[in-house]
Tab-separated table of C-alpha atoms in Angstrom:
chain	number	residue	atom	x	y	z
A	1	UNK	CA	-2.965	191.744	84.531
A	2	UNK	CA	-2.266	195.114	86.204
A	3	UNK	CA	-5.359	194.722	88.370
A	4	UNK	CA	-4.207	191.249	89.428
A	5	UNK	CA	-0.743	192.555	90.348
A	6	UNK	CA	-2.270	195.432	92.330
A	7	UNK	CA	-4.483	192.997	94.218
A	8	UNK	CA	-1.539	190.734	95.043
A	9	UNK	CA	0.816	193.504	96.210
A	10	UNK	CA	-0.784	193.966	99.674
A	11	UNK	CA	-0.546	190.238	100.371
A	12	UNK	CA	3.088	190.239	99.215
A	13	UNK	CA	4.003	193.145	101.467
A	14	UNK	CA	2.079	191.612	104.361
A	15	UNK	CA	4.294	188.560	103.906
A	16	UNK	CA	7.379	190.815	103.940
A	17	UNK	CA	6.234	192.542	107.157
A	18	UNK	CA	5.574	189.116	108.661
A	19	UNK	CA	9.053	187.999	107.552
A	20	UNK	CA	10.677	190.965	109.315
A	21	UNK	CA	8.646	190.295	112.459
A	22	UNK	CA	9.441	186.577	112.591
A	23	UNK	CA	13.148	187.164	111.955
A	24	UNK	CA	13.157	189.752	114.744
A	25	UNK	CA	11.339	187.442	117.141
A	26	UNK	CA	13.663	184.524	116.409
A	27	UNK	CA	16.884	186.558	116.351
A	28	UNK	CA	16.278	189.041	119.149
A	29	UNK	CA	14.278	186.427	121.059
A	30	UNK	CA	17.313	184.420	122.064
A	31	UNK	CA	19.299	187.435	123.256
A	32	UNK	CA	16.263	188.684	125.194
A	33	UNK	CA	16.075	185.155	126.579
A	34	UNK	CA	19.682	185.353	127.734
A	35	UNK	CA	18.767	188.576	129.544
A	36	UNK	CA	15.721	186.942	131.132
A	37	UNK	CA	17.961	184.167	132.491
A	38	UNK	CA	20.762	186.562	133.430
A	39	UNK	CA	20.100	187.023	137.137
A	40	UNK	CA	19.265	183.332	137.566
A	41	UNK	CA	22.813	182.348	136.625
A	42	UNK	CA	24.647	181.103	139.735
A	43	UNK	CA	28.019	182.813	139.162
A	44	UNK	CA	29.306	186.121	137.843
A	45	UNK	CA	31.545	184.165	135.464
A	46	UNK	CA	28.419	182.603	133.935
A	47	UNK	CA	26.929	186.049	133.383
A	48	UNK	CA	30.143	187.235	131.741
A	49	UNK	CA	30.027	184.295	129.336
A	50	UNK	CA	26.303	184.726	128.678
A	51	UNK	CA	26.712	188.363	127.701
A	52	UNK	CA	29.824	187.630	125.635
A	53	UNK	CA	27.918	184.995	123.646
A	54	UNK	CA	25.402	187.536	122.289
A	55	UNK	CA	27.448	190.735	122.290
A	56	UNK	CA	28.659	190.409	118.649
A	57	UNK	CA	25.152	189.920	117.202
A	58	UNK	CA	22.513	191.538	119.423
A	59	UNK	CA	22.477	194.959	117.717
A	60	UNK	CA	22.093	193.390	114.283
A	61	UNK	CA	19.146	191.357	115.565
A	62	UNK	CA	17.248	194.516	116.477
A	63	UNK	CA	17.645	195.857	112.938
A	64	UNK	CA	14.613	193.771	112.018
A	65	UNK	CA	12.428	195.552	114.589
A	66	UNK	CA	13.207	198.897	112.957
A	67	UNK	CA	12.714	197.474	109.476
A	68	UNK	CA	9.366	195.889	110.357
A	69	UNK	CA	8.018	199.097	111.909
A	70	UNK	CA	9.199	201.221	108.992
A	71	UNK	CA	7.755	198.804	106.466
A	72	UNK	CA	4.407	198.799	108.265
A	73	UNK	CA	4.318	202.609	108.126
A	74	UNK	CA	5.212	202.715	104.436
A	75	UNK	CA	2.995	199.914	103.152
A	76	UNK	CA	0.040	199.753	105.568
A	77	UNK	CA	-0.475	203.307	106.877
A	78	UNK	CA	-4.042	202.547	107.954
A	79	UNK	CA	-2.799	199.794	110.235
A	80	UNK	CA	-0.022	202.025	111.521
A	81	UNK	CA	-2.214	204.987	112.495
A	82	UNK	CA	-4.769	202.723	114.179
A	83	UNK	CA	-2.442	200.309	115.936
A	84	UNK	CA	0.242	202.733	117.097
A	85	UNK	CA	-2.127	204.852	119.260
A	86	UNK	CA	-3.576	201.628	120.663
A	87	UNK	CA	-0.126	200.438	121.748
A	88	UNK	CA	1.698	203.694	122.527
A	89	UNK	CA	2.456	202.791	126.139
A	90	UNK	CA	3.745	199.229	125.619
A	91	UNK	CA	5.706	200.285	122.513
A	92	UNK	CA	7.415	203.225	124.242
A	93	UNK	CA	8.088	201.188	127.369
A	94	UNK	CA	9.577	198.419	125.223
A	95	UNK	CA	11.870	200.875	123.421
A	96	UNK	CA	13.150	202.353	126.691
A	97	UNK	CA	13.721	198.840	128.039
A	98	UNK	CA	15.734	197.943	124.929
A	99	UNK	CA	17.779	201.130	125.395
A	100	UNK	CA	18.605	200.084	128.959
A	101	UNK	CA	19.791	196.725	127.625
A	102	UNK	CA	22.026	198.447	125.092
A	103	UNK	CA	23.530	200.744	127.719
A	104	UNK	CA	24.213	197.725	129.939
A	105	UNK	CA	26.246	196.129	127.144
A	106	UNK	CA	28.496	199.167	127.046
A	107	UNK	CA	28.941	199.794	130.758
A	108	UNK	CA	28.790	196.444	132.544
A	109	UNK	CA	32.339	195.359	131.757
A	110	UNK	CA	33.736	198.797	132.636
A	111	UNK	CA	32.862	198.651	136.323
A	112	UNK	CA	33.281	196.316	139.253
A	113	UNK	CA	31.725	198.121	142.198
A	114	UNK	CA	28.454	198.950	140.407
A	115	UNK	CA	28.287	195.930	138.142
A	116	UNK	CA	25.107	194.792	139.920
A	117	UNK	CA	23.361	197.931	138.605
A	118	UNK	CA	24.075	196.983	135.001
A	119	UNK	CA	23.209	193.341	135.673
A	120	UNK	CA	19.834	194.540	136.896
A	121	UNK	CA	19.397	196.940	133.959
A	122	UNK	CA	20.186	194.205	131.445
A	123	UNK	CA	17.866	191.641	133.043
A	124	UNK	CA	15.034	194.081	133.817
A	125	UNK	CA	15.212	195.581	130.323
A	126	UNK	CA	14.915	192.098	128.816
A	127	UNK	CA	11.947	191.120	131.005
A	128	UNK	CA	10.084	194.418	130.536
A	129	UNK	CA	10.615	194.458	126.764
A	130	UNK	CA	9.308	190.894	126.535
A	131	UNK	CA	6.221	191.625	128.632
A	132	UNK	CA	5.478	194.678	126.494
A	133	UNK	CA	5.629	192.545	123.364
A	134	UNK	CA	3.181	190.183	125.054
A	135	UNK	CA	0.731	193.017	125.738
A	136	UNK	CA	0.971	194.113	122.099
A	137	UNK	CA	0.351	190.554	120.936
A	138	UNK	CA	-2.600	190.170	123.303
A	139	UNK	CA	-4.070	193.422	122.019
A	140	UNK	CA	-3.779	192.204	118.428
A	141	UNK	CA	-5.418	188.862	119.167
A	142	UNK	CA	-8.173	190.346	121.338
A	143	UNK	CA	-8.766	193.271	118.979
A	144	UNK	CA	-8.669	197.040	119.456
A	145	UNK	CA	-11.561	199.490	119.651
A	146	UNK	CA	-12.067	201.231	116.311
A	147	UNK	CA	-14.663	203.856	115.425
A	148	UNK	CA	-14.872	205.626	112.050
A	149	UNK	CA	-11.572	204.108	111.017
A	150	UNK	CA	-9.637	205.451	114.019
A	151	UNK	CA	-8.589	204.015	117.371
A	152	UNK	CA	-11.292	204.880	119.911
A	153	UNK	CA	-10.071	203.121	123.033
A	154	UNK	CA	-8.101	204.265	126.059
A	155	UNK	CA	-4.333	204.397	126.654
A	156	UNK	CA	-4.412	201.388	128.995
A	157	UNK	CA	-6.552	199.110	126.812
A	158	UNK	CA	-3.517	197.045	125.809
A	159	UNK	CA	-2.826	196.022	129.414
A	160	UNK	CA	-5.305	193.161	129.707
A	161	UNK	CA	-5.226	189.627	131.072
A	162	UNK	CA	-4.847	188.140	127.607
A	163	UNK	CA	-1.812	190.355	127.038
A	164	UNK	CA	-0.358	189.245	130.367
A	165	UNK	CA	-0.812	185.597	129.377
A	166	UNK	CA	0.920	186.326	126.057
A	167	UNK	CA	3.702	188.104	127.943
A	168	UNK	CA	4.244	185.144	130.254
A	169	UNK	CA	4.295	182.843	127.232
A	170	UNK	CA	6.915	185.014	125.558
A	171	UNK	CA	8.962	185.076	128.757
A	172	UNK	CA	8.987	181.287	128.715
A	173	UNK	CA	9.581	181.090	124.970
A	174	UNK	CA	12.414	183.608	124.911
A	175	UNK	CA	13.980	181.957	127.959
A	176	UNK	CA	13.799	178.657	126.066
A	177	UNK	CA	15.478	180.246	123.034
A	178	UNK	CA	18.104	181.790	125.302
A	179	UNK	CA	18.761	178.468	127.011
A	180	UNK	CA	19.062	176.761	123.633
A	181	UNK	CA	21.513	179.414	122.474
A	182	UNK	CA	23.636	178.975	125.610
A	183	UNK	CA	23.623	175.187	125.244
A	184	UNK	CA	24.877	175.656	121.703
A	185	UNK	CA	27.377	178.461	122.262
A	186	UNK	CA	28.821	177.752	125.712
A	187	UNK	CA	30.220	174.830	127.672
A	188	UNK	CA	30.984	173.784	131.225
A	189	UNK	CA	28.880	175.091	134.151
A	190	UNK	CA	27.122	177.726	131.997
A	191	UNK	CA	25.849	175.060	129.621
A	192	UNK	CA	24.696	172.910	132.561
A	193	UNK	CA	22.792	175.904	133.955
A	194	UNK	CA	21.123	176.438	130.562
A	195	UNK	CA	20.034	172.800	130.372
A	196	UNK	CA	18.618	173.007	133.903
A	197	UNK	CA	16.430	176.056	133.207
A	198	UNK	CA	15.325	174.903	129.733
A	199	UNK	CA	12.769	172.440	131.141
A	200	UNK	CA	11.074	175.112	133.270
A	201	UNK	CA	11.024	177.505	130.298
A	202	UNK	CA	9.451	174.819	128.102
A	203	UNK	CA	6.760	174.107	130.706
A	204	UNK	CA	5.849	177.810	130.948
A	205	UNK	CA	5.827	178.170	127.158
A	206	UNK	CA	3.590	175.138	126.603
A	207	UNK	CA	1.170	176.096	129.378
A	208	UNK	CA	0.755	179.660	128.098
A	209	UNK	CA	0.326	178.495	124.503
A	210	UNK	CA	-2.603	176.361	125.648
A	211	UNK	CA	-4.054	179.188	127.766
A	212	UNK	CA	-3.767	181.834	125.035
A	213	UNK	CA	-5.154	179.495	122.352
A	214	UNK	CA	-8.161	178.534	124.489
A	215	UNK	CA	-8.746	182.137	125.587
A	216	UNK	CA	-8.629	183.394	121.999
A	217	UNK	CA	-11.067	180.743	120.810
A	218	UNK	CA	-13.527	181.555	123.623
A	219	UNK	CA	-13.242	185.359	123.475
A	220	UNK	CA	-13.085	185.809	119.692
A	221	UNK	CA	-15.737	183.808	117.760
A	222	UNK	CA	-13.967	184.452	114.451
A	223	UNK	CA	-10.846	182.704	115.739
A	224	UNK	CA	-12.860	179.705	116.954
A	225	UNK	CA	-14.631	179.466	113.603
A	226	UNK	CA	-11.321	179.644	111.745
A	227	UNK	CA	-9.799	176.761	113.720
A	228	UNK	CA	-12.695	174.447	114.569
A	229	UNK	CA	-15.222	174.734	111.721
A	230	UNK	CA	-15.129	172.160	108.938
A	231	UNK	CA	-13.117	171.873	106.681
A	232	UNK	CA	-10.667	174.293	108.360
A	233	UNK	CA	-10.031	171.953	111.252
A	234	UNK	CA	-8.842	169.264	108.862
A	235	UNK	CA	-6.308	171.599	107.241
A	236	UNK	CA	-5.141	173.349	110.423
A	237	UNK	CA	-5.000	170.489	112.940
A	238	UNK	CA	-1.387	169.585	111.940
A	239	UNK	CA	-0.175	172.923	113.387
A	240	UNK	CA	-0.993	172.217	117.075
A	241	UNK	CA	-0.122	168.542	116.633
A	242	UNK	CA	3.313	169.454	115.282
A	243	UNK	CA	3.782	171.961	118.118
A	244	UNK	CA	2.991	169.249	120.677
A	245	UNK	CA	5.418	166.861	118.947
A	246	UNK	CA	8.168	169.501	118.960
A	247	UNK	CA	7.623	170.180	122.683
A	248	UNK	CA	7.743	166.465	123.494
A	249	UNK	CA	10.948	166.063	121.486
A	250	UNK	CA	12.452	169.119	123.157
A	251	UNK	CA	11.668	167.736	126.604
A	252	UNK	CA	13.547	164.522	125.849
A	253	UNK	CA	16.509	166.080	124.054
A	254	UNK	CA	17.420	168.964	126.367
A	255	UNK	CA	19.947	166.730	128.114
A	256	UNK	CA	20.542	164.049	125.515
A	257	UNK	CA	20.471	165.900	122.185
A	258	UNK	CA	23.290	167.672	120.375
A	259	UNK	CA	24.335	171.146	121.459
A	260	UNK	CA	22.432	172.852	118.628
A	261	UNK	CA	19.348	170.630	118.892
A	262	UNK	CA	17.530	172.501	121.671
A	263	UNK	CA	17.996	175.831	119.909
A	264	UNK	CA	16.775	174.526	116.550
A	265	UNK	CA	13.709	172.873	118.099
A	266	UNK	CA	12.898	176.048	120.045
A	267	UNK	CA	13.056	178.014	116.787
A	268	UNK	CA	10.698	175.460	115.195
A	269	UNK	CA	8.251	175.856	118.091
A	270	UNK	CA	8.219	179.634	117.638
A	271	UNK	CA	7.648	179.265	113.891
A	272	UNK	CA	4.654	177.008	114.523
A	273	UNK	CA	3.279	179.516	117.016
A	274	UNK	CA	3.700	182.268	114.433
A	275	UNK	CA	1.846	180.178	111.842
A	276	UNK	CA	-1.007	179.809	114.321
A	277	UNK	CA	-1.062	183.579	114.894
A	278	UNK	CA	-1.188	184.301	111.158
A	279	UNK	CA	-4.049	181.826	110.722
A	280	UNK	CA	-5.992	183.528	113.528
A	281	UNK	CA	-5.459	187.095	112.255
A	282	UNK	CA	-5.632	186.625	108.470
A	283	UNK	CA	-6.497	188.702	106.422
A	284	UNK	CA	-6.547	191.721	108.735
A	285	UNK	CA	-3.942	194.392	109.350
A	286	UNK	CA	-6.190	195.698	112.151
A	287	UNK	CA	-7.946	192.541	113.398
A	288	UNK	CA	-11.644	192.370	112.572
A	289	UNK	CA	-11.683	195.966	111.270
A	290	UNK	CA	-9.285	196.668	108.375
A	291	UNK	CA	-8.131	194.044	105.880
A	292	UNK	CA	-4.790	194.066	104.106
A	293	UNK	CA	-6.365	195.407	100.921
A	294	UNK	CA	-8.301	198.145	102.739
A	295	UNK	CA	-5.287	199.296	104.746
A	296	UNK	CA	-2.567	199.078	102.091
A	297	UNK	CA	-0.894	202.082	100.518
A	298	UNK	CA	-1.423	202.848	96.844
A	299	UNK	CA	0.338	200.637	94.253
A	300	UNK	CA	2.920	203.317	93.405
A	301	UNK	CA	4.012	203.569	97.060
A	302	UNK	CA	4.176	199.798	97.355
A	303	UNK	CA	6.300	199.581	94.207
A	304	UNK	CA	8.671	202.274	95.539
A	305	UNK	CA	8.971	200.458	98.888
A	306	UNK	CA	9.599	197.216	97.017
A	307	UNK	CA	12.610	198.683	95.221
A	308	UNK	CA	14.055	199.760	98.569
A	309	UNK	CA	13.517	196.329	100.042
A	310	UNK	CA	15.249	194.651	97.121
A	311	UNK	CA	18.313	196.749	97.924
A	312	UNK	CA	18.266	196.693	101.740
A	313	UNK	CA	17.120	193.208	102.759
A	314	UNK	CA	19.974	191.315	100.981
A	315	UNK	CA	22.509	193.680	102.587
A	316	UNK	CA	21.102	193.147	106.073
A	317	UNK	CA	20.914	189.380	105.584
A	318	UNK	CA	24.494	189.287	104.275
A	319	UNK	CA	25.748	191.393	107.182
A	320	UNK	CA	24.073	189.178	109.760
A	321	UNK	CA	25.170	185.963	108.067
A	322	UNK	CA	28.749	187.262	108.057
A	323	UNK	CA	28.555	188.225	111.747
A	324	UNK	CA	27.250	184.800	112.770
A	325	UNK	CA	29.895	183.098	110.619
A	326	UNK	CA	32.776	185.139	112.037
A	327	UNK	CA	31.666	184.435	115.626
A	328	UNK	CA	30.763	180.788	115.048
A	329	UNK	CA	31.776	178.124	117.524
A	330	UNK	CA	31.801	178.101	121.301
A	331	UNK	CA	32.158	181.385	123.187
A	332	UNK	CA	35.158	181.533	125.475
A	333	UNK	CA	36.358	184.300	127.747
A	334	UNK	CA	39.930	185.485	127.537
A	335	UNK	CA	41.236	186.330	130.956
A	336	UNK	CA	43.458	189.396	130.868
């Protein structure tokens, strides 16, 4: 029994890391998406409303990024010390970009003459952070160079064409989430603007999902075998079919659906994409080199981390649920 529990612990903690990552992507994705769309908004009043719609919740969304990184360090140290050197540059660039976004929240409303500087910082930080996440994702899918259990590549290995395609897909996907959020949380001209850009964001997202999926299958034989060999294809074919159905439904309902519909469907599309990523990478913490069981910490460390998670995760979830509940409804600006 103890051996069975020890064998199952790495898979359980991999699921917890994946949970933190997917919550971060879904939660911070829409506020990054608002930043991506920020400079495209036609009026300064639209930008004021866009920023006001995410200001109460954006910092709580990024809690999951910190939690996911910390949990990876504690529970899968082998993955951490291999993957972090491989992605130093995109990770550090992403963190600085997120800092610029945070500073923009604090300073934009305090100035008139230099407001354009903070508009640019907020939008550029959102775009750069998203592209960096794309390069990290592309590096995971394409694989990193490992020799004797350590990263053996160069500092610029993460900046490849596959990573760029992933980055463009995330730009489209986050913009779609941001547009869905604005359709749900705003009204008037700002909501019309969000509906107008949602179609373009959906087109970019769908195109890059096809490109990245095809590229991964061609470049990585293990991924192609996972998806197209029998009987895997019979079990996994519903995932892309459901994604196509969600995109088709989204296309029709951007203008005709309820205010929350676009946002919910965009979340569903991201979840399906995440399922596809997990299928392609399973069961590796460092793709094609270190499995979950090889890279996991010892059972005592996992048990200690589990106790911490039992205490922290409910608190974070309760805090965020309370924040979203308090600031429910349409966002409106109060003119002073």
